[in-house]
N, CA, C and O of each residue as an XYZ file, in Angstrom:
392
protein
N     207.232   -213.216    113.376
C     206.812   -212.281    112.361
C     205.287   -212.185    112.359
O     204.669   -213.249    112.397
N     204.660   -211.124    112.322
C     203.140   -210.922    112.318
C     202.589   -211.519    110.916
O     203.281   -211.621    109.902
N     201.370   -211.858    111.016
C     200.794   -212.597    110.172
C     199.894   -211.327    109.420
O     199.215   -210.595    110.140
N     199.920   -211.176    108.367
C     199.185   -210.370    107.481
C     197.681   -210.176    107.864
O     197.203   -210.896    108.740
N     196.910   -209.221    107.234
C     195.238   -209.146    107.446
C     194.665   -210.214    106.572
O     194.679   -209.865    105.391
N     194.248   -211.206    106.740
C     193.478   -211.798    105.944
C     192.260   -211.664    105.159
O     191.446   -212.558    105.392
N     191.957   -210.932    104.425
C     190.772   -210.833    103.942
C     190.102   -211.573    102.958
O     190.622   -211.769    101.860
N     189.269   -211.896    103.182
C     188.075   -213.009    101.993
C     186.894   -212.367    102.064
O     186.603   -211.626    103.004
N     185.843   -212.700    100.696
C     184.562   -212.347    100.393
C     184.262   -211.110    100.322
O     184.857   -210.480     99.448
N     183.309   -210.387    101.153
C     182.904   -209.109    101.293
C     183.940   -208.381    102.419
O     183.693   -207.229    102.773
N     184.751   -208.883    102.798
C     185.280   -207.886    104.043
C     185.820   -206.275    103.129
O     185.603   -205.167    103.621
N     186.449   -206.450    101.918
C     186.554   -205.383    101.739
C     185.370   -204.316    101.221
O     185.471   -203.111    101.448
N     184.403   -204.812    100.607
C     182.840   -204.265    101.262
C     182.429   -203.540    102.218
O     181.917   -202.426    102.110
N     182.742   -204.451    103.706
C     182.583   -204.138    104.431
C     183.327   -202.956    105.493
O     182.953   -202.328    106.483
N     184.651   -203.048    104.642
C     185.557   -201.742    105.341
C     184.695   -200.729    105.242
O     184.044   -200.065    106.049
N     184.915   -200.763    103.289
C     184.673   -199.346    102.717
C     183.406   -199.013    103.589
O     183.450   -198.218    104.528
N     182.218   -199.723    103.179
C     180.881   -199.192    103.647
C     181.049   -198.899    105.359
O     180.625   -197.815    105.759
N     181.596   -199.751    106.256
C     182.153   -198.672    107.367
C     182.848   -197.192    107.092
O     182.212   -196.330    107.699
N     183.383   -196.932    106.738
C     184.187   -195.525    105.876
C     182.825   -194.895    105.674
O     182.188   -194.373    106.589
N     182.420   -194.975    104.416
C     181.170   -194.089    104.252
C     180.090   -193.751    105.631
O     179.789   -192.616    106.001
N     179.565   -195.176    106.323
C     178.815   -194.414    107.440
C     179.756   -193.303    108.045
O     179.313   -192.171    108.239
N     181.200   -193.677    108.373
C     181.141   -192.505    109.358
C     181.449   -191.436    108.743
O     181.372   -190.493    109.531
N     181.908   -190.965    107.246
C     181.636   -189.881    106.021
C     180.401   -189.389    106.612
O     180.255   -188.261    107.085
N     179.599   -190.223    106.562
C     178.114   -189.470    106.399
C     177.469   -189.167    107.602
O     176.622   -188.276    107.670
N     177.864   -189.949    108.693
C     177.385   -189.742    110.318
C     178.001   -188.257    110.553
O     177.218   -187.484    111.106
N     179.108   -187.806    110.265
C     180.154   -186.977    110.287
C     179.746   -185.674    109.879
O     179.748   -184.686    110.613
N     179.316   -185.711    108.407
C     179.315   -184.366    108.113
C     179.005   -183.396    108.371
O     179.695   -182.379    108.319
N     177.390   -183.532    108.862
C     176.860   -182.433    109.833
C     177.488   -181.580    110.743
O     177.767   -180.382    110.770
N     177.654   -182.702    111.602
C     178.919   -181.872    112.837
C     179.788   -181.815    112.267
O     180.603   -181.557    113.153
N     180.353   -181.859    111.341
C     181.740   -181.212    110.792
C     181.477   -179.641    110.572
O     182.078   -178.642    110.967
N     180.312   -179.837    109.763
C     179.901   -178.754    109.299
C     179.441   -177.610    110.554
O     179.601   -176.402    110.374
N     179.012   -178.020    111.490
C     178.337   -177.369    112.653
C     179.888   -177.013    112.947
O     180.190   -175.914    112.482
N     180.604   -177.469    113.397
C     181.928   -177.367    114.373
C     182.547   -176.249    113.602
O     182.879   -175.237    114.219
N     182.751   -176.337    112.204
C     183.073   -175.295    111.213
C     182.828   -173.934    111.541
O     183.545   -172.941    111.410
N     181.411   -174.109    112.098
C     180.490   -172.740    112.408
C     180.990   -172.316    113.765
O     180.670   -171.144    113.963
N     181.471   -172.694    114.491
C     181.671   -172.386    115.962
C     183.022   -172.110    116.179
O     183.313   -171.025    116.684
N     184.171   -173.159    115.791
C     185.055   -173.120    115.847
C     185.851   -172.316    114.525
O     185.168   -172.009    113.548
N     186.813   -172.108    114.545
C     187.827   -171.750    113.347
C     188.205   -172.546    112.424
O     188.686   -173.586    112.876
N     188.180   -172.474    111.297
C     188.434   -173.231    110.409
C     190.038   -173.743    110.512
O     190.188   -174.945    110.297
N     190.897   -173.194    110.726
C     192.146   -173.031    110.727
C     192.455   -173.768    111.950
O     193.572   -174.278    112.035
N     191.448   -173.923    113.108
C     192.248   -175.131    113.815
C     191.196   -176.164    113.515
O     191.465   -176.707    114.587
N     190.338   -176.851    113.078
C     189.297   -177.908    112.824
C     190.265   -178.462    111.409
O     190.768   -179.584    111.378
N     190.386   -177.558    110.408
C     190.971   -178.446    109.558
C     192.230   -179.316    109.910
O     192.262   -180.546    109.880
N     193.211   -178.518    110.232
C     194.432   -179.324    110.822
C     194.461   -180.712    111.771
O     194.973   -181.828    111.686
N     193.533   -179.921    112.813
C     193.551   -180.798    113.353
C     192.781   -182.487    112.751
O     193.150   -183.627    113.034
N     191.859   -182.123    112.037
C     191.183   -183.783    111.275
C     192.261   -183.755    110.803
O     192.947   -184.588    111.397
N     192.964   -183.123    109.849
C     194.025   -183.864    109.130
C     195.430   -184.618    109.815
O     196.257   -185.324    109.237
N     195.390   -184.290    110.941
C     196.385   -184.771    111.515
C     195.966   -186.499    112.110
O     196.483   -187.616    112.077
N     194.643   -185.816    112.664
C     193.796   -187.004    113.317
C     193.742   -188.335    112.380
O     194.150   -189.469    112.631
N     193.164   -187.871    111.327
C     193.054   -189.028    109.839
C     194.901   -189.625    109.415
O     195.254   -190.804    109.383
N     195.458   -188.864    109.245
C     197.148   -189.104    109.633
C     197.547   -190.423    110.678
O     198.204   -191.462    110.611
N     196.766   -189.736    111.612
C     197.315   -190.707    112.961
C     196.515   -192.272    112.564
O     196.966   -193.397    112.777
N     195.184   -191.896    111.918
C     194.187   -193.300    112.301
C     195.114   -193.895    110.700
O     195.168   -195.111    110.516
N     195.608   -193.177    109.921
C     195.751   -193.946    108.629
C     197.231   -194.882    109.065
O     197.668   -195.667    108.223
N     198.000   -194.723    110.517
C     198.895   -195.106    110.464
C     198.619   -196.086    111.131
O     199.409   -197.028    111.193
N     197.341   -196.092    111.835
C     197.012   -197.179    113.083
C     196.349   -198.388    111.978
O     196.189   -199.524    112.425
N     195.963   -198.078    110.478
C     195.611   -199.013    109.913
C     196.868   -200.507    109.899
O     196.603   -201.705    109.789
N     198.117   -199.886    110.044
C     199.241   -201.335    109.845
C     198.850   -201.790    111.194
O     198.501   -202.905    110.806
N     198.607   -201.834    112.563
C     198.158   -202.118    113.227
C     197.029   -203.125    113.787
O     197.158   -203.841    114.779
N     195.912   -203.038    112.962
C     194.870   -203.700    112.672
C     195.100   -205.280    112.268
O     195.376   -205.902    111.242
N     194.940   -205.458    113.088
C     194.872   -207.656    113.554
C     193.703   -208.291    112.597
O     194.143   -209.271    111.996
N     192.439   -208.024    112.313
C     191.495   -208.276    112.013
C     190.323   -207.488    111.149
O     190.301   -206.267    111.309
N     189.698   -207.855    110.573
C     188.915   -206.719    109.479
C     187.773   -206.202    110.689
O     186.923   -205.424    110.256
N     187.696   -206.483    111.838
C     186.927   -205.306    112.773
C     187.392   -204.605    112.795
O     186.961   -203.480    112.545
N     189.040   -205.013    113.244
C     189.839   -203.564    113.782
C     189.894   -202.480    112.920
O     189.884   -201.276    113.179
N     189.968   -203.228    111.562
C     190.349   -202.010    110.342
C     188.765   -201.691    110.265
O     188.591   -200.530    109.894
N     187.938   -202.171    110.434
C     186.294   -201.487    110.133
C     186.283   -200.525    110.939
O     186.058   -199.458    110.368
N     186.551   -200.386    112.902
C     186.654   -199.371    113.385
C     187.599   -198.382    113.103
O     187.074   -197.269    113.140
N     188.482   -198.363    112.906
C     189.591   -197.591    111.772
C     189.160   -196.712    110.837
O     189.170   -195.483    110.899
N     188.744   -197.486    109.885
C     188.109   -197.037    108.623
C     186.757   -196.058    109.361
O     186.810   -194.864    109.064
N     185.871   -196.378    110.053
C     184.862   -195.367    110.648
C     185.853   -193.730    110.901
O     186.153   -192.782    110.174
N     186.041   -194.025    112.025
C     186.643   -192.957    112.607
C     187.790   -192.483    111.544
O     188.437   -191.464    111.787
N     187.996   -193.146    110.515
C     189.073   -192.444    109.496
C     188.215   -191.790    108.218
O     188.628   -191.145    107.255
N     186.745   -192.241    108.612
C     185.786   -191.622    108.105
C     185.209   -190.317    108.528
O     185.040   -189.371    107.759
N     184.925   -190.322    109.763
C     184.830   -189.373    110.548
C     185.692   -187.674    110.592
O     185.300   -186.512    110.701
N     187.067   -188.371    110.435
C     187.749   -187.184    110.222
C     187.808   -186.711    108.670
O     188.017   -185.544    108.337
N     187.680   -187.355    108.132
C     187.550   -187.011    106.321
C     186.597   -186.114    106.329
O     186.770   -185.222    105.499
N     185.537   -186.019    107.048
C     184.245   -185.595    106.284
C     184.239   -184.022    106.833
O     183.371   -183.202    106.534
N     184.990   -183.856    107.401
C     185.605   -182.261    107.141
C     186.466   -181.611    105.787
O     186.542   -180.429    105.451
N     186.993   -182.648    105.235
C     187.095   -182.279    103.761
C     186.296   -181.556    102.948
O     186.514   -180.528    102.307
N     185.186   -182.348    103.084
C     184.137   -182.052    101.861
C     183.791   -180.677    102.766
O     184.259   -179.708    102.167
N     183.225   -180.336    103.825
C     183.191   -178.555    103.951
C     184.181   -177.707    104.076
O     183.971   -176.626    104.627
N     185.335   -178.011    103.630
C     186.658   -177.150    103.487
C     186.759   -176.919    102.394
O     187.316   -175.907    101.969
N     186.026   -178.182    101.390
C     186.670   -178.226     99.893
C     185.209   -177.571     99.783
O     185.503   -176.662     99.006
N     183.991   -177.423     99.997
C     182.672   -176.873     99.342
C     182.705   -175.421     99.476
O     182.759   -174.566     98.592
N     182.650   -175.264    101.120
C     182.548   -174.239    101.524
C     182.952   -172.761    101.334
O     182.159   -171.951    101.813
N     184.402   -172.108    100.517
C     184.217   -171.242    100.138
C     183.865   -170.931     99.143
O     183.901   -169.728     98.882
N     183.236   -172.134     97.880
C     183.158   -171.495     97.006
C     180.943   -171.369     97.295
O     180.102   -171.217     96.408
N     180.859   -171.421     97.847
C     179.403   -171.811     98.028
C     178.588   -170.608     97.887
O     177.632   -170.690     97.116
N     178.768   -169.666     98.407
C     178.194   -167.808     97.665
C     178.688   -167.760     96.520
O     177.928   -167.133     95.782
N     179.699   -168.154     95.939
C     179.558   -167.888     93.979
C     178.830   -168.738     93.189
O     178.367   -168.466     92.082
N     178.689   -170.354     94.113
C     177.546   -170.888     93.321
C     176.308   -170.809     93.162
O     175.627   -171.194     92.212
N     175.791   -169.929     94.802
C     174.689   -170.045     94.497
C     174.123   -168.338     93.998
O     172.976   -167.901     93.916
N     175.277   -167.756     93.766
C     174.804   -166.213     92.815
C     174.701   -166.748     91.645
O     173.774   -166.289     90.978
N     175.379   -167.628     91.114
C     175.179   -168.233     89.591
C     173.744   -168.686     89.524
O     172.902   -168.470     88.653
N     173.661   -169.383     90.679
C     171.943   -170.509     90.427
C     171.090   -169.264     90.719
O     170.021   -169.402     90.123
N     171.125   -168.213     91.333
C     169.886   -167.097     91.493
C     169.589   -165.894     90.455
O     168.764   -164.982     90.499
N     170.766   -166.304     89.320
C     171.035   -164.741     88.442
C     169.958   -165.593     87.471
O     169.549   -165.097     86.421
């Protein structure tokens, strides 16, 4: 029978704050890729991608494995935030210019 993730001290610290770098390494080119590519295949596809890495988390032997995990499950998230900003972003900023 496999032996559970062990975690002590800061490791769960240390996931999350892996998660956020790659949130934040991410967004840009999310945002760039947005611009080039179609929205309609970029979204799906992170969401599928983040899908796949969220399943590879039972997988994870050790709090590296889940730190690289958590990155790249960061990575694909951070197309969220310009799916979820992005159309409303010309009505906010007619509000902030009126």
């Amino acid at each position: 029978m496999k032996e559970s993730l062990d975690m002590k001290g800061n490791d769960l610290n240390r996931v999350n704050t892996c998660f956020t770098v790659g949130y934040t390494i991410a967004m840009i080119p999310q945002n760039l890729l947005v611009q080039v590519v179609s929205a309609r295949i970029v979204f799906p596809a992170m969401t599928v991608t983040w899908g796949a890495l969220t399943m590879c988390t039972a997988a994870a032997q050790n709090t590296s494995h889940l730190c690289v995990i958590r990155f790249f499950q960061g990575m694909a998230e951070a197309s969220t935030f310009v799916g979820a900003v992005r159309p409303f972003l010309p009505l906010s900023l007619s509000v902030l210019l009126d």
